[in-house]
Coordinates of C-alpha atoms in Angstrom, one line a residue:
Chain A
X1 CA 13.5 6.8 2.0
X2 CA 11.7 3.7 2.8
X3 CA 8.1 6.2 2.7
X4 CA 9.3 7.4 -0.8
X5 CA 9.8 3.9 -2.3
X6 CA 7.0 2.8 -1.1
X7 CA 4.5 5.8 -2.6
X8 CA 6.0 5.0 -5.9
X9 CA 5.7 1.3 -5.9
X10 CA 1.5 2.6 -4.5
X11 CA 1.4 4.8 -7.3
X12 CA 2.5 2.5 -9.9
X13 CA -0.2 0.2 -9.1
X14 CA -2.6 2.8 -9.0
X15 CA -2.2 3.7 -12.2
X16 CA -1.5 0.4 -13.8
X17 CA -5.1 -0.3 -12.5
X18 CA -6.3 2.6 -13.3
X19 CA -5.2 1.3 -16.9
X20 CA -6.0 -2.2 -16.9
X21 CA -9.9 -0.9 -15.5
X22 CA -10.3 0.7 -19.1
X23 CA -8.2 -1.4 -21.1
X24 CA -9.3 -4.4 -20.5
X25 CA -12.2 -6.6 -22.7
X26 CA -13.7 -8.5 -19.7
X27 CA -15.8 -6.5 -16.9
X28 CA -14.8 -8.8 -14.3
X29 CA -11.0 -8.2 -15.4
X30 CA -12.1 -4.3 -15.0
X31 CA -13.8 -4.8 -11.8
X32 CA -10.6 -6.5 -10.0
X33 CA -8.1 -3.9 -11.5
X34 CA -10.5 -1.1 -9.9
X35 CA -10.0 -3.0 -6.5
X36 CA -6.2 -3.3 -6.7
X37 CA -5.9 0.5 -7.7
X38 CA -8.6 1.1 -4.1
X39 CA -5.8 -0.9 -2.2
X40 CA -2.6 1.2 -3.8
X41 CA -4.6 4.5 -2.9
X42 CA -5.4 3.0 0.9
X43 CA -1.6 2.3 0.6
X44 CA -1.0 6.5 -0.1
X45 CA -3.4 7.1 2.8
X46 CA -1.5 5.4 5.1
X47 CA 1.4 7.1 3.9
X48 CA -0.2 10.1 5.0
X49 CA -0.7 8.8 8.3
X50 CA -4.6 9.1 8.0
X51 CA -5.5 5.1 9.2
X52 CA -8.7 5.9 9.3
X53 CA -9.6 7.0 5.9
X54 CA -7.8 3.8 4.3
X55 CA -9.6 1.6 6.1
X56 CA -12.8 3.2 5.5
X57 CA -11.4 3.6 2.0
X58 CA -11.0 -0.1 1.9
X59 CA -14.1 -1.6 3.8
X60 CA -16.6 0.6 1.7
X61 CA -15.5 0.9 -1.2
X62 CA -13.3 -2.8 -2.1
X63 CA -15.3 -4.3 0.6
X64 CA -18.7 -3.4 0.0
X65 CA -19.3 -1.2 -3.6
X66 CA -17.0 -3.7 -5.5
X67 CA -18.4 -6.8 -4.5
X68 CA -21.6 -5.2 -5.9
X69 CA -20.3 -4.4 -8.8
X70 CA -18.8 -8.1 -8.8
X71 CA -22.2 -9.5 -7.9
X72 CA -23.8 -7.5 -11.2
X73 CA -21.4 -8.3 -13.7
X74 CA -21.9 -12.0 -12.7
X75 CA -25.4 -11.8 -12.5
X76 CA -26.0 -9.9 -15.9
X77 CA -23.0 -11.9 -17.4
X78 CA -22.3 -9.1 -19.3
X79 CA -19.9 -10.5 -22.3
X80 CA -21.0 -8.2 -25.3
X81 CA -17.8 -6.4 -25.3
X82 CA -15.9 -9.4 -25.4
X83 CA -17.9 -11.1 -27.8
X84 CA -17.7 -7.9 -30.4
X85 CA -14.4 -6.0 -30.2
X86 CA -14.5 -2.4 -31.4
X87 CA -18.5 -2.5 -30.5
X88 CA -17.6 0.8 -28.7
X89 CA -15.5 2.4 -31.4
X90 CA -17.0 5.7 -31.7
X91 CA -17.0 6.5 -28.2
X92 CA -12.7 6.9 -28.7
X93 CA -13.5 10.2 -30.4
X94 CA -15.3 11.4 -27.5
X95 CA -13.3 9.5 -24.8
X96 CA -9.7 10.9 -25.6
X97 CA -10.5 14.2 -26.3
X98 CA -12.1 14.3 -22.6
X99 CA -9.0 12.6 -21.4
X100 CA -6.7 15.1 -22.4
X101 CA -8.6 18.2 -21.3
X102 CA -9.6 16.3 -18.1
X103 CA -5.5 15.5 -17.9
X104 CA -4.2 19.0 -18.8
X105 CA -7.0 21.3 -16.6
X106 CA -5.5 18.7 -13.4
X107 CA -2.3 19.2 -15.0
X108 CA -2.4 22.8 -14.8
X109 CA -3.6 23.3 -11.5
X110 CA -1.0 20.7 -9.8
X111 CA 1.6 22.4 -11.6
X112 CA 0.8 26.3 -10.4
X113 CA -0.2 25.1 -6.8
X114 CA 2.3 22.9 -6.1
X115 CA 4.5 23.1 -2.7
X116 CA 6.6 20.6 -0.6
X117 CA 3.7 20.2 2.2
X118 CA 5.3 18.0 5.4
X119 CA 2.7 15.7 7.3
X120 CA 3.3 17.6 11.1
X121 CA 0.8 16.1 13.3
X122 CA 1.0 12.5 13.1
X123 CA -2.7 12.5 14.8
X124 CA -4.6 14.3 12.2
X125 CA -5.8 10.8 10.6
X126 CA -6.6 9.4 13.5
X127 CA -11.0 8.6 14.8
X128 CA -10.8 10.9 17.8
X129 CA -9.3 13.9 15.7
X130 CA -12.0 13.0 12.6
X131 CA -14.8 12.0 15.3
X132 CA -14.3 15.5 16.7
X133 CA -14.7 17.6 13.7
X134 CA -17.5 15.9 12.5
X135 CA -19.3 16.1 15.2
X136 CA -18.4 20.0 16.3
X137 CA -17.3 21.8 13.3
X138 CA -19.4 19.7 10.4
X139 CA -21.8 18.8 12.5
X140 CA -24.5 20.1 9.5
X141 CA -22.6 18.9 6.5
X142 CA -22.7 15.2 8.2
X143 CA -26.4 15.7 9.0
X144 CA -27.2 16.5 5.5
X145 CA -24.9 13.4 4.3
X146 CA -27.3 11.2 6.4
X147 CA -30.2 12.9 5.2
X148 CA -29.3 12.3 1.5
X149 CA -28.2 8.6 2.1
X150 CA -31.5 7.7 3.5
X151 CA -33.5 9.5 0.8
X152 CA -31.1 7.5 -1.4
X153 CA -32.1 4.1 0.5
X154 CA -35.7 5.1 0.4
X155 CA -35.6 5.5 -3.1
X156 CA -33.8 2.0 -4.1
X157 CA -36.6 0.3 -1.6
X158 CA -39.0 1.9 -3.7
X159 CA -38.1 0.9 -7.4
X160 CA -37.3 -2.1 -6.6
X161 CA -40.7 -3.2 -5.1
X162 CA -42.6 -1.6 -7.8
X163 CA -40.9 -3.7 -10.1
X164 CA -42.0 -6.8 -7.9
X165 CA -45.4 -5.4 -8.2
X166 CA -45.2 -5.0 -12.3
X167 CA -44.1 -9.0 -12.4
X168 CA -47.1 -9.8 -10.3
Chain B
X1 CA 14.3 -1.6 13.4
X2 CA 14.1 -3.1 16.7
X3 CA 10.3 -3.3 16.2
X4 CA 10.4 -4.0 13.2
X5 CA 12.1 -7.6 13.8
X6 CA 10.0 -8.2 16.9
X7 CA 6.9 -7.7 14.4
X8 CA 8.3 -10.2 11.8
X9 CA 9.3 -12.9 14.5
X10 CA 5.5 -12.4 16.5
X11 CA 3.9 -12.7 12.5
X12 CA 6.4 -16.5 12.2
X13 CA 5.2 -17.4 15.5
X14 CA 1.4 -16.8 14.9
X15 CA 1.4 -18.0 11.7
X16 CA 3.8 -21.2 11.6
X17 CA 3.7 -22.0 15.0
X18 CA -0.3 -21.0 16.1
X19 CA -2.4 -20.9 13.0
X20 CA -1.0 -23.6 11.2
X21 CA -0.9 -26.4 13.6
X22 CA -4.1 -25.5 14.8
X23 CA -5.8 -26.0 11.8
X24 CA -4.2 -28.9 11.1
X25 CA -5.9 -30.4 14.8
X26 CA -8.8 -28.9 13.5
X27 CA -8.9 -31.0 10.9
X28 CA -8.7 -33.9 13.0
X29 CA -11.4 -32.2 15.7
X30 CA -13.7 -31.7 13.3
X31 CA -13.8 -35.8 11.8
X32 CA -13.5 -37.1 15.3
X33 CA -16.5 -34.9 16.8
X34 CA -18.9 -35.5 13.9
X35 CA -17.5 -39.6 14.2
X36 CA -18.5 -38.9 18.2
X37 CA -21.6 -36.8 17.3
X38 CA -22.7 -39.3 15.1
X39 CA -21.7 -42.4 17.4
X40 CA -19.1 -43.6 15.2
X41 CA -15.5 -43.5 15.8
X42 CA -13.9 -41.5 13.1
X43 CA -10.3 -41.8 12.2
X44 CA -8.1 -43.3 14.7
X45 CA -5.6 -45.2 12.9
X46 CA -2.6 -42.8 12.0
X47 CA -0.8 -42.1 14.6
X48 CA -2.3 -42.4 18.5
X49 CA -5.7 -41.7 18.2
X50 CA -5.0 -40.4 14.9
X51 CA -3.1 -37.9 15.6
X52 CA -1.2 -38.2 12.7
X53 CA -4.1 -38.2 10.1
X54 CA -4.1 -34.8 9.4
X55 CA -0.3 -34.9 7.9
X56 CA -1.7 -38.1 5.9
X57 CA -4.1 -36.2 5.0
X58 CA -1.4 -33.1 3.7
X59 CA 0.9 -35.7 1.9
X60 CA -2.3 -37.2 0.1
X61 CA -3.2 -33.5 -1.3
X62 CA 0.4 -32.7 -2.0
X63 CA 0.6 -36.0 -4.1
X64 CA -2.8 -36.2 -5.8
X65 CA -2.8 -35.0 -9.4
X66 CA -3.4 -31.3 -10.4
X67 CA -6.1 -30.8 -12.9
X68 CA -6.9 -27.3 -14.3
X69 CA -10.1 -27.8 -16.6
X70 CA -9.8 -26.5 -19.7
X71 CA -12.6 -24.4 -19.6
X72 CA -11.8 -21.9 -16.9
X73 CA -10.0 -18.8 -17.0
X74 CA -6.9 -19.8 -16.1
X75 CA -5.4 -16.4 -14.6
X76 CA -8.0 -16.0 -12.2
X77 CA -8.3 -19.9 -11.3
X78 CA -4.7 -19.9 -10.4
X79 CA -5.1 -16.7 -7.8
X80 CA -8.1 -17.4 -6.3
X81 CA -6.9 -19.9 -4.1
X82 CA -4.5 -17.5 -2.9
X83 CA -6.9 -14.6 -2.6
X84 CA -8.9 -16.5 -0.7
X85 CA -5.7 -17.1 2.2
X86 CA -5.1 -13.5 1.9
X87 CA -7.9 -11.9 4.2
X88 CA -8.0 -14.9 6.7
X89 CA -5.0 -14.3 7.9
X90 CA -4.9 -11.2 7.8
X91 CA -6.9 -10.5 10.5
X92 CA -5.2 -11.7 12.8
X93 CA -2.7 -8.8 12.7
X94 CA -4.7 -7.3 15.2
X95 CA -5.9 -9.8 17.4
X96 CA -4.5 -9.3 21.3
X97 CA -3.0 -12.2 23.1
X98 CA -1.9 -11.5 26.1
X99 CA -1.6 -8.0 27.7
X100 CA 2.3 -6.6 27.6
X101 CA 5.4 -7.8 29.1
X102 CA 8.4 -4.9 29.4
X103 CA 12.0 -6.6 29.2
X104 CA 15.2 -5.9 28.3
X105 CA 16.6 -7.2 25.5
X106 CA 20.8 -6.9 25.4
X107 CA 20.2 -2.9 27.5
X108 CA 17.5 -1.8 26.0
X109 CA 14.6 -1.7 27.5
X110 CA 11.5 -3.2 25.3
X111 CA 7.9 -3.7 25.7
X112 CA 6.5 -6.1 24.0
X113 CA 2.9 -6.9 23.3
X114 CA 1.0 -9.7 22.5
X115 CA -0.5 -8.8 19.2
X116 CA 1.2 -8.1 16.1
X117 CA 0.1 -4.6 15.7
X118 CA -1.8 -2.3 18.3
X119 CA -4.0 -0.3 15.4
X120 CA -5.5 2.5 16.8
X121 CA -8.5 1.7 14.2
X122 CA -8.2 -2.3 15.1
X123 CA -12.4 -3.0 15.0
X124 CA -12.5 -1.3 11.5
X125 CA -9.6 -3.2 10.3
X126 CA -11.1 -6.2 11.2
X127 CA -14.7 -5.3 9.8
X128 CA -12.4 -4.4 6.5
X129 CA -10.6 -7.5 5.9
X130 CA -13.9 -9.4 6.7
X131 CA -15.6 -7.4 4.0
X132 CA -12.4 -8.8 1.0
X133 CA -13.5 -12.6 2.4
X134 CA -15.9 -13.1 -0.1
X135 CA -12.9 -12.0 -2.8
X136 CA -11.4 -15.5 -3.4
X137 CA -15.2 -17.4 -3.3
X138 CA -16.5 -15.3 -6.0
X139 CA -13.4 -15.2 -8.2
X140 CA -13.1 -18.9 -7.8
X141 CA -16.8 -19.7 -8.7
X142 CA -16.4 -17.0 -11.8
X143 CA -12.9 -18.6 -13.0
X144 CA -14.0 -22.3 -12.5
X145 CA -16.8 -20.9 -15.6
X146 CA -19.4 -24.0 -14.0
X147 CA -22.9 -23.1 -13.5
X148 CA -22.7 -24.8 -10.1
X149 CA -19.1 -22.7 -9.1
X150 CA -21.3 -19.7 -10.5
X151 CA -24.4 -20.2 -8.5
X152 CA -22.0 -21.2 -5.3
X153 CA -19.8 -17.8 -5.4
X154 CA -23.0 -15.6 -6.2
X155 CA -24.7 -16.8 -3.3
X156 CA -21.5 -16.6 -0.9
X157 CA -20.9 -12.7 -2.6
X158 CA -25.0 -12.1 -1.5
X159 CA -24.7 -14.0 1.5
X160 CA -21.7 -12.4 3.0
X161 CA -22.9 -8.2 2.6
X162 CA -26.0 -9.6 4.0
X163 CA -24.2 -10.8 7.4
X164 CA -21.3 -8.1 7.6
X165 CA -24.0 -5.7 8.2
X166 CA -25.6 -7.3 11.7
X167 CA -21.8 -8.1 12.0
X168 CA -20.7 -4.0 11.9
X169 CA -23.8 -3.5 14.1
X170 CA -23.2 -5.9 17.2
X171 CA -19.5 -4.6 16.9
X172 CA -20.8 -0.9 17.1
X173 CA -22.6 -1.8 20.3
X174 CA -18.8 -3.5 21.5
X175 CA -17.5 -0.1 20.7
X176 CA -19.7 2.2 22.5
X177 CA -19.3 0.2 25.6
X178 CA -15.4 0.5 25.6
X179 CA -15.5 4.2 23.7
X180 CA -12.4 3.0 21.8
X181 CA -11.4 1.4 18.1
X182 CA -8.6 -0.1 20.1
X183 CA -8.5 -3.9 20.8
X184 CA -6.5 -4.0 23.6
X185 CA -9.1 -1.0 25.1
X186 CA -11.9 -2.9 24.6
X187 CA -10.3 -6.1 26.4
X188 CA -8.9 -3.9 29.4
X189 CA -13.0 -2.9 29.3
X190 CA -14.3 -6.0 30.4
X191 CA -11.9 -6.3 33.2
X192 CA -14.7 -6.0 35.5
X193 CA -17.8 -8.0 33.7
X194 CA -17.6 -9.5 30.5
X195 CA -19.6 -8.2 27.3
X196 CA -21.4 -11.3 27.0
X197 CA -23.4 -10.2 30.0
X198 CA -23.7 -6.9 29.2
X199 CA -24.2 -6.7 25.6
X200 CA -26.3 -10.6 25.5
X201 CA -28.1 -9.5 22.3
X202 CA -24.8 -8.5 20.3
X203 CA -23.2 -11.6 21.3
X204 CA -25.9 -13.4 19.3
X205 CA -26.0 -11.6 16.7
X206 CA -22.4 -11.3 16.5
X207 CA -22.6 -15.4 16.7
X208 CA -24.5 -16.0 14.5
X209 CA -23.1 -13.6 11.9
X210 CA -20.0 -14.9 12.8
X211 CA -21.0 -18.2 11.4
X212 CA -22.1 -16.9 8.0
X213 CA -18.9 -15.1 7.4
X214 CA -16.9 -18.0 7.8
X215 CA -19.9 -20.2 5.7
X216 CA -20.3 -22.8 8.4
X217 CA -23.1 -24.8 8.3
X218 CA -26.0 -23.9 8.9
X219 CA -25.0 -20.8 6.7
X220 CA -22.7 -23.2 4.2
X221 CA -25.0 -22.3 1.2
X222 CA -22.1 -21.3 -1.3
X223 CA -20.9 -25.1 -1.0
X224 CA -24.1 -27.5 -0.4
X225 CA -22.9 -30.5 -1.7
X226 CA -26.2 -31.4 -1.8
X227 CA -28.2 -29.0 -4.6
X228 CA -24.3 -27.6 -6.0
X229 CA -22.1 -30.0 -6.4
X230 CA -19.2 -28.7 -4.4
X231 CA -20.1 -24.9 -4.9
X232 CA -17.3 -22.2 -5.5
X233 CA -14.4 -25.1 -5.0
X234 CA -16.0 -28.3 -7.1
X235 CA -13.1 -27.2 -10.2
X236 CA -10.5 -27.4 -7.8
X237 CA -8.3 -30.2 -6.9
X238 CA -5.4 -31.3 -5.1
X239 CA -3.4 -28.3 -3.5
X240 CA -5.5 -25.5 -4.6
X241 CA -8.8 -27.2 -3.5
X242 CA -7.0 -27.8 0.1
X243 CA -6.4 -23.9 0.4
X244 CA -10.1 -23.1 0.0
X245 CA -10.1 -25.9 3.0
X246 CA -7.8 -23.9 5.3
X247 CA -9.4 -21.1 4.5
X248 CA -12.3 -22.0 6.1
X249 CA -10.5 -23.0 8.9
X250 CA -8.5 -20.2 9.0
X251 CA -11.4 -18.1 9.3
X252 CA -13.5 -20.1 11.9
X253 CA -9.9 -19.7 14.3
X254 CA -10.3 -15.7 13.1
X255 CA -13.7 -15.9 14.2
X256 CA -13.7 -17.3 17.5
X257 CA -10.7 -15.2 18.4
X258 CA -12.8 -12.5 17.7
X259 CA -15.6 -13.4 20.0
X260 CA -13.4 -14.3 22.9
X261 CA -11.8 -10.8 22.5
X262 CA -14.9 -8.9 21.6
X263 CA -17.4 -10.7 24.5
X264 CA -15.2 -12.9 26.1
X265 CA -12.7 -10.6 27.6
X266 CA -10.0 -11.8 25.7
X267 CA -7.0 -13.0 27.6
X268 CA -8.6 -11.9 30.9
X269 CA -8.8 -14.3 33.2
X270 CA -12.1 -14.4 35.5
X271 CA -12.8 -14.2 38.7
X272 CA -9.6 -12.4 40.2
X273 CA -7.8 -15.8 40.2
X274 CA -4.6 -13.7 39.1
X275 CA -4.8 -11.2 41.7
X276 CA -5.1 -14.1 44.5
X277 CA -2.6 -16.3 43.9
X278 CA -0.3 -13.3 42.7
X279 CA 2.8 -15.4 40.4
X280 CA 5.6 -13.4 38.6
X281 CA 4.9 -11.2 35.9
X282 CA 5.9 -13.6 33.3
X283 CA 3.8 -16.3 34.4
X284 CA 1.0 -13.9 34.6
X285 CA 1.2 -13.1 31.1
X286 CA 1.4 -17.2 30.3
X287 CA -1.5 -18.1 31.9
X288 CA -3.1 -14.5 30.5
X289 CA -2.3 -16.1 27.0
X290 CA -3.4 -19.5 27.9
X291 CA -7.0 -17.9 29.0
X292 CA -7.0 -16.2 25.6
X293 CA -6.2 -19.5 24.0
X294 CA -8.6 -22.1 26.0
X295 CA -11.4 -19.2 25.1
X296 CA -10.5 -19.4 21.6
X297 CA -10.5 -23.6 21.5
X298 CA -14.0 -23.7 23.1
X299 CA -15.8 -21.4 20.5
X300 CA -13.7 -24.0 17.8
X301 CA -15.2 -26.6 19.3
X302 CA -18.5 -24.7 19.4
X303 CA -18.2 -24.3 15.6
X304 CA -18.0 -28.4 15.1
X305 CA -20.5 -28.7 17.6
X306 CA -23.3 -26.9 15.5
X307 CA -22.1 -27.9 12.0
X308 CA -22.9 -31.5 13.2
X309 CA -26.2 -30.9 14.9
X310 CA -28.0 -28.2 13.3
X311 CA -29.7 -28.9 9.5
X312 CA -28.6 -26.2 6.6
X313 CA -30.5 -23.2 6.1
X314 CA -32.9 -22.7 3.0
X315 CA -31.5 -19.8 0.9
X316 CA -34.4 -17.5 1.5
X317 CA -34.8 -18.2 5.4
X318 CA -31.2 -17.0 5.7
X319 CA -31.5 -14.0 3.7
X320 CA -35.2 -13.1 6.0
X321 CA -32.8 -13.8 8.8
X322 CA -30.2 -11.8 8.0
X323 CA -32.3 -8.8 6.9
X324 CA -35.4 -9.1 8.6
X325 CA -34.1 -10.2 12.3
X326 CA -30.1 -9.8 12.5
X327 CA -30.2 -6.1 11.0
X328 CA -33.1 -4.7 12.7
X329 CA -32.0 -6.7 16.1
X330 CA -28.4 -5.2 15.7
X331 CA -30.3 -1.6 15.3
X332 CA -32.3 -2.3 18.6
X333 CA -29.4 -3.5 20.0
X334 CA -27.8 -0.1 19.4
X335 CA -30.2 2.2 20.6
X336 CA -30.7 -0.1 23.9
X337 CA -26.9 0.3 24.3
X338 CA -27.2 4.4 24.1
X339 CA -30.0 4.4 26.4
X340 CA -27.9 2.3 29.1
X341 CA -25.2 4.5 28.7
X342 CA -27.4 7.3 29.3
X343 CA -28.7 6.1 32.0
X344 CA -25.9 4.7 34.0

């Protein structure tokens, strides 16, 4: 009962930041209703009984990815879409149409593979279980991850001392 | 259910009956040892030997008027200082004590431990909630909509992903010493020799990152009164300006109970002096707790100490610092630490 309420009271603020992100006029508005809807999935991960995924969940993305995001929207002071409502008007003829075949594809699939799952082992979620399999089983998928992140690294590095070197 | 009250009494003890006061002599610590530092005598009148000046101090925020500018965004103004109490204490949900004392309470028989929650993911937790610190400072210095609150929360959002990095690192080293996520583990670790001596480099680094987290001087950049005003808090007055103030004393008590646990041994006591004298259970676990808690008071004492004697960083020596030395110190660090594991 208690795990019930509290999933809906997670998924209600997930989706009412999930709305405020793309309703609202100022960035920084947008950026802090992403973070809140971060914290009501953590919530559902925990729910789950996977610990480790929410706090992952929450350290990388609202703890690290979102203060960037923070940090640019400050920096640029982006306030065009504040200062000119309806700036971005045609991009509603694009935007719902996506939305709703986006909603109905999900919709579908949810709705045809649907089945009351039960949470048995309480230890799936936990570092020794996740440590385990990524280290045995996808050992070469976690490779290739760290791989890609440090090409990724490499690249940022790169652009943004050749820009250093354009200013000079 | 049981558990479940136990939890809520430990969280009112810690907080109302731990945090709070302790700040509060904190307060006080921190006037007198600069007054002492800088052969002076700080306040002294309130109370013996002051004592009392921190609750003159309360009743003078409580009182003094509270002005919202009419400039700043007034939704986020208003939660920031809240936001910014949010993360500091809730770290210490994690943070061990004293061991575990098994009683019976009416006939059932209980254990209960000294922490609020034994998280099988504790260390991550704790790198988490460090990482939604710098939440409150930037929304603060965005609300306040001052070029100085600006500048002050833009260098404390920089300033803080720099230092949680060499933070994550030194931590990492902690972890592959004790092979667990567990607090309580990585206490029960050091039972024979502290990390301090074994992991020297990661204390440092931890230190010193430490004292950028918390923006202590000499890391206080996102509030030099001296180039911005008052940084992140100068819109701020009365009440709300005093919760950015125990924030930052929240967090230095966060921090050093996180060094004591992490390098310190936590509520270990040293040298066997427990096993000789061999007391009753209960009084083990006191004088377990009061190791923890005379641990904790030195490194608060440390913090003073430095703010007082060491000059503020420049802003681009602590960003070298924490890129240039910290990270690829806390990478060395690492690898050292494999190697020794290998070996021995």
């Amino acid at each position: 009962m208690l795990q019930l309420t509290l999933f809906y009271i997670f998924a209600v603020l997930a989706v009412l930041g999930g709305i405020m992100v793309v309703v609202h006029r100022n960035p920084i508005y947008s950026a802090l209703s992403l973070i809140l809807t971060l914290f009501a999935l953590a919530g559902e991960y925990i729910l789950l009984m996977a610990h480790f995924i929410a706090i992952v969940h929450i350290a990388v993305y609202a703890g690290a990815i979102m203060v960037l995001f923070l940090f640019v929207i400050m920096l640029l002071n982006i306030r065009i879409e504040e200062r000119a409502p309806g700036a971005l008007r045609y991009m509603v003829y694009i935007g719902v149409p996506m939305a709703a075949i986006l909603f109905l594809q999900l919709g579908y699939l949810a709705f045809k593979g649907f089945q009351e799952v039960y949470v048995k082992n309480t230890d799936v979620g936990t570092v020794e279980r996740i440590g385990q399999a990524l280290f045995s089983k996808y050992v070469l998928p976690f490779e290739i991850t760290s791989i890609l992140l440090v090409v990724a690294m490499v690249g940022a590095v790169y652009l943004s001392k050749r820009k250093l070197e354009i200013v000079e | 259910m049981l558990e479940a009250i136990l939890a809520l009494i430990k969280i009112g003890v810690v907080v109302f009956l731990v945090i709070l006061p302790l700040v509060m002599m904190l307060i006080l610590a921190e006037r007198r040892v600069s007054a002492f530092i800088q052969n002076r005598l700080g306040p002294n009148r309130v109370g013996w030997q002051g004592m009392m000046q921190p609750v003159a101090d309360g009743l003078k925020f409580l009182f003094k008027e509270d002005v919202i500018p009419g400039h700043v965004d007034r939704f986020l103004y208003l939660i920031a200082p809240g936001i910014i109490l949010f993360p500091a204490l809730l770290t210490f949900a994690v943070v061990p004590f004293g061991d575990q004392l098994t009683t019976y309470i009416g006939h059932t028989l209980v254990t209960i431990r000294f922490q609020i929650a034994d998280l099988n993911v504790g260390v991550l937790y704790i790198v988490a909630v460090a990482s939604l610190g710098v939440y409150g400072l930037v929304i603060g210095g965005y609300s306040s909509n001052n070029k100085y609150s600006m500048l002050g929360g833009l260098r404390s959002s920089a300033q803080m992903i720099s230092y949680e990095l060499p933070l994550g690192l030194a931590i990492i080293s902690v972890v592959m010493m004790s092979g667990s996520l567990r607090l309580q583990d990585i206490v029960v670790d050091q039972y024979e020799i502290w990390n301090v001596f074994r992991q020297p480099l990661g204390f440092i680094i931890f230190l010193v990152a430490s004292f950028a987290e918390t923006n202590r001087l000499p890391f206080d950049l996102p509030e030099a009164e001296q180039e911005l005003v008052g940084g992140y808090h100068t819109e701020y007055s009365s009440m709300k300006f005093a919760s950015f103030f125990l924030a930052e004393y929240i967090n230095m008590i966060t921090a050093s109970a996180l060094i004591t646990t992490l390098f310190f041994g936590g509520w270990h006591v040293p040298f066997g002096i427990l096993e000789a004298i061999n007391l009753p259970v209960l009084w083990e676990q006191i004088i377990q707790i009061l190791a923890f808690s005379l641990k904790t008071l030195f490194f608060l004492f440390f913090f003073i100490w430095v703010r007082w004697t060491l000059p503020r960083f420049r802003y681009d020596q602590l960003m070298n610092l924490g890129w240039k030395s910290m990270v690829p110190l806390g990478l060395l660090n690492i690898v050292l630490t494999a190697i020794g594991i290998a070996v021995f």
